[in-house]
Short mmCIF file of C-alpha atoms in Angstrom, two decimals:
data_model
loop_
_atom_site.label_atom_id
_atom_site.label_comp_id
_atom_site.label_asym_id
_atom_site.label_seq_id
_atom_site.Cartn_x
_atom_site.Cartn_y
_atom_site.Cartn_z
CA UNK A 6 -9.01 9.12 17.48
CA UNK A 7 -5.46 9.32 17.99
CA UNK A 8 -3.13 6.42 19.06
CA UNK A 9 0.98 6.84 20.12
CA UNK A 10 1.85 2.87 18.40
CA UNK A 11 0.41 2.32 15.57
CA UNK A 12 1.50 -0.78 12.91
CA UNK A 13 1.04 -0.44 8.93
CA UNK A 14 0.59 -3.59 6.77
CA UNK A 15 3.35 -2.51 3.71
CA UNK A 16 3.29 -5.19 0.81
CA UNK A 17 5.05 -2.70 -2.06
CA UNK A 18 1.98 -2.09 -4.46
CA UNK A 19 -0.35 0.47 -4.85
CA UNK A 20 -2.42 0.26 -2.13
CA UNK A 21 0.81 1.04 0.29
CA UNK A 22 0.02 4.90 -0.28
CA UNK A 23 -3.21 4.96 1.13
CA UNK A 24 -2.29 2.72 4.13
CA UNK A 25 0.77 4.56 5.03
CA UNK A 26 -1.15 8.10 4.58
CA UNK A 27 -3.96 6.47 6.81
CA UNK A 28 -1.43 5.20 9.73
CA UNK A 29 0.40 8.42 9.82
CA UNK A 30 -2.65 10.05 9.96
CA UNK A 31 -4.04 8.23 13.15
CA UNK A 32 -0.48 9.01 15.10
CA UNK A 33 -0.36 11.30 18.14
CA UNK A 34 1.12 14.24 17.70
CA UNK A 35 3.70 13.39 21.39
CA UNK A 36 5.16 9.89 22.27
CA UNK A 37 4.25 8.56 19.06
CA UNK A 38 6.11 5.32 17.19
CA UNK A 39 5.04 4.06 14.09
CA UNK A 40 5.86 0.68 12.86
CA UNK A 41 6.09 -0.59 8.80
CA UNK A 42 5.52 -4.30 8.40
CA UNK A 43 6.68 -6.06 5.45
CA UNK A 44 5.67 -10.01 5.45
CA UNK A 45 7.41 -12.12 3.06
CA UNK A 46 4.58 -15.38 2.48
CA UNK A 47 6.79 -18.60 2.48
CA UNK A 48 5.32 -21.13 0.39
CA UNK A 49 4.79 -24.45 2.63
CA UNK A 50 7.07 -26.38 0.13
CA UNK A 51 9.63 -24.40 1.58
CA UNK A 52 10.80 -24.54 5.31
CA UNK A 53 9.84 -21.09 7.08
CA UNK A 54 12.95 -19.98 8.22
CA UNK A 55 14.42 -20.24 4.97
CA UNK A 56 16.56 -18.00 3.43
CA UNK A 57 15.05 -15.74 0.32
CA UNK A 58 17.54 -13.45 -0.74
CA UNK A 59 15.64 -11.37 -3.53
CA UNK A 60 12.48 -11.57 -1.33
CA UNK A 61 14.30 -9.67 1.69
CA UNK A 62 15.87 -7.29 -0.66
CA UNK A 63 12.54 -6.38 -2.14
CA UNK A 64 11.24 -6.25 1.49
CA UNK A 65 14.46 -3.92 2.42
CA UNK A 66 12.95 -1.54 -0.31
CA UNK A 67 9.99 -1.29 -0.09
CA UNK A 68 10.32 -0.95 3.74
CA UNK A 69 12.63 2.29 2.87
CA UNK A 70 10.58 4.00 0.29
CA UNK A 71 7.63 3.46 2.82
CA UNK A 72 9.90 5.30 5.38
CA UNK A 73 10.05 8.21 3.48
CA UNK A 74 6.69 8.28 2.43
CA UNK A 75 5.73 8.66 6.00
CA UNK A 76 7.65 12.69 5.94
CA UNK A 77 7.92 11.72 9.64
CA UNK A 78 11.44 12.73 10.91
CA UNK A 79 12.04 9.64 13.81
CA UNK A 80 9.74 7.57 15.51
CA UNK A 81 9.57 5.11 12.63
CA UNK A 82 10.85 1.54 12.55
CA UNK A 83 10.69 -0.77 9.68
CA UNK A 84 10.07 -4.98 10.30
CA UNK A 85 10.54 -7.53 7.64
CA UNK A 86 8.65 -10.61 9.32
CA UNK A 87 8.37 -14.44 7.24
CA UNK A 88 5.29 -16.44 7.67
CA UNK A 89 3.18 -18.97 6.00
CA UNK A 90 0.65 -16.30 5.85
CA UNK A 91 -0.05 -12.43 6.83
CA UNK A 92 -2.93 -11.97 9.19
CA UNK A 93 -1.34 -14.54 11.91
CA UNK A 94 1.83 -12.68 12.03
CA UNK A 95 0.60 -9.29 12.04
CA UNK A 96 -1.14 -10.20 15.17
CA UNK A 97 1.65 -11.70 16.91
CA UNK A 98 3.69 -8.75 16.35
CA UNK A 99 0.93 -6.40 17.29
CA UNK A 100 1.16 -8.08 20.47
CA UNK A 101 4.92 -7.94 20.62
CA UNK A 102 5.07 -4.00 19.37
CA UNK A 103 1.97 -3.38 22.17
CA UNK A 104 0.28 -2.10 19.18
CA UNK A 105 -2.72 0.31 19.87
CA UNK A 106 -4.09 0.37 16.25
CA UNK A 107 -3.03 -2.18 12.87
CA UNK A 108 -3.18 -0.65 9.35
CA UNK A 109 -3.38 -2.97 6.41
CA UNK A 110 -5.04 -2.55 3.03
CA UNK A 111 -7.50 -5.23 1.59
CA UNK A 112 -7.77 -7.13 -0.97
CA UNK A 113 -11.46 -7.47 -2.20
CA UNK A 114 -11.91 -10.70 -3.83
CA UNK A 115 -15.35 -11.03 -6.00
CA UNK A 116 -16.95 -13.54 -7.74
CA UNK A 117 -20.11 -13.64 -9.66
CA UNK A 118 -22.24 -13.05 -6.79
CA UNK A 119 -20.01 -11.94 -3.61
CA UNK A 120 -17.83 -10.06 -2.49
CA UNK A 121 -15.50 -10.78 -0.36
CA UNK A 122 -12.42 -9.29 2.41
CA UNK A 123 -9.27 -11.42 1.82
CA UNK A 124 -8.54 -14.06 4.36
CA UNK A 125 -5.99 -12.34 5.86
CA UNK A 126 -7.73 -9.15 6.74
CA UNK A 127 -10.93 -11.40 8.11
CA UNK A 128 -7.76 -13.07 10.41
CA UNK A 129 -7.06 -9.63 11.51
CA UNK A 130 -10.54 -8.38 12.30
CA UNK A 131 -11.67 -11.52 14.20
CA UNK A 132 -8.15 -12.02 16.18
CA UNK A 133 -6.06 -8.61 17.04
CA UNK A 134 -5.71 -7.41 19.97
CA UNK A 135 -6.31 -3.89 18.95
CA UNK A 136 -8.25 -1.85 16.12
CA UNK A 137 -7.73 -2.29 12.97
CA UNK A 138 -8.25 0.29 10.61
CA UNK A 139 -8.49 -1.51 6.92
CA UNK A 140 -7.75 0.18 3.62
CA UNK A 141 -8.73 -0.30 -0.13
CA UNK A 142 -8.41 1.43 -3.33
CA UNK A 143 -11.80 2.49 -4.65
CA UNK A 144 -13.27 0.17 -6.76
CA UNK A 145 -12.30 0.48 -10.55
CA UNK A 146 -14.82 1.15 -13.29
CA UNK A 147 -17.75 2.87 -10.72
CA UNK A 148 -18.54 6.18 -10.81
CA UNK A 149 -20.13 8.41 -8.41
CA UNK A 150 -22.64 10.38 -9.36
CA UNK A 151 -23.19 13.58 -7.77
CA UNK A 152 -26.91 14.57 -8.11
CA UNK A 153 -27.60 19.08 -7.92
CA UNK A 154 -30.38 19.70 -5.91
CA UNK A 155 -31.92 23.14 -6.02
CA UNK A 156 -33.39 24.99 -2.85
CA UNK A 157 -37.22 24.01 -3.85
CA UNK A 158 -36.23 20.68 -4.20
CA UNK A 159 -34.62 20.73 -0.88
CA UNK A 160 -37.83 22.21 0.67
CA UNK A 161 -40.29 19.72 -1.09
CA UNK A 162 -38.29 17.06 0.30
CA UNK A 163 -38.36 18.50 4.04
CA UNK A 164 -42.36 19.16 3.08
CA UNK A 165 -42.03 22.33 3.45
CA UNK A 166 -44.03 24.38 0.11
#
């Protein structure tokens, strides 16, 4: 599926590859407008609108370097947004953008037993007013196997001898 707005989640770490690849890859080829997000997290000790030099330069960057990753010529815009946290902001300006489609990679949080979608992707999937395509790096230290299966095998299994 194709969609002419589409919004990408960048937060300047590894992951922003695969979500920008995956946002640019879900744009229409006509009318098409593609929006980078960069959220900087104020800490509630702090009062929201306050100024963070360091943090909007780093969002400046990383919103530019994400531009050019895109190899789109136009049609992109770049949004540095400050909240108390991500997913509740993303979906206002998904609202305010008329988004079609949201991009954002996820963190996967484990613990002994679980695993688990960060909070702010679970915020997104229960509360945006669009789809949401979600992203993640493959998991580190699994390996696929790939498993050879010869034609008699294949018949055998289809119960054909």
């Amino acid at each position: 599926m194709k969609y002419s707005r589409v919004m990408c989640l960048v937060r300047g770490d590894d992951s922003d590859k695969e979500a920008i690849d995956t946002a640019v890859s879900l744009l229409s080829s006509n009318n098409r407008s593609l929006q980078l997000v960069y959220v900087i997290v104020v800490d509630r000790r702090f009062p929201l609108d306050a100024p963070n030099p360091s943090q909007y330069r780093k969002g400046e960057s990383v919103l530019r370097d994400a531009e050019f990753a895109t190899g789109l010529r136009g049609g992109v815009r770049g949004s540095i947004l400050q909240s108390r946290s991500i997913g509740p902001v993303l979906v206002r300006e998904a609202l305010d953008y008329g988004a079609e489609v949201i991009v954002a990679s996820v963190k996967i949080l484990s613990t002994s037993n679980a695993r688990a979608i960060d909070s702010d992707a679970e915020y997104l999937m229960a509360n945006a007013p669009c789809a949401v395509v979600l992203v993640r790096e493959p998991a580190k230290g699994f390996e696929t196997a790939s498993v050879q299966l010869d034609q008699n095998t294949l018949l055998r299994a289809n119960g054909d001898d």
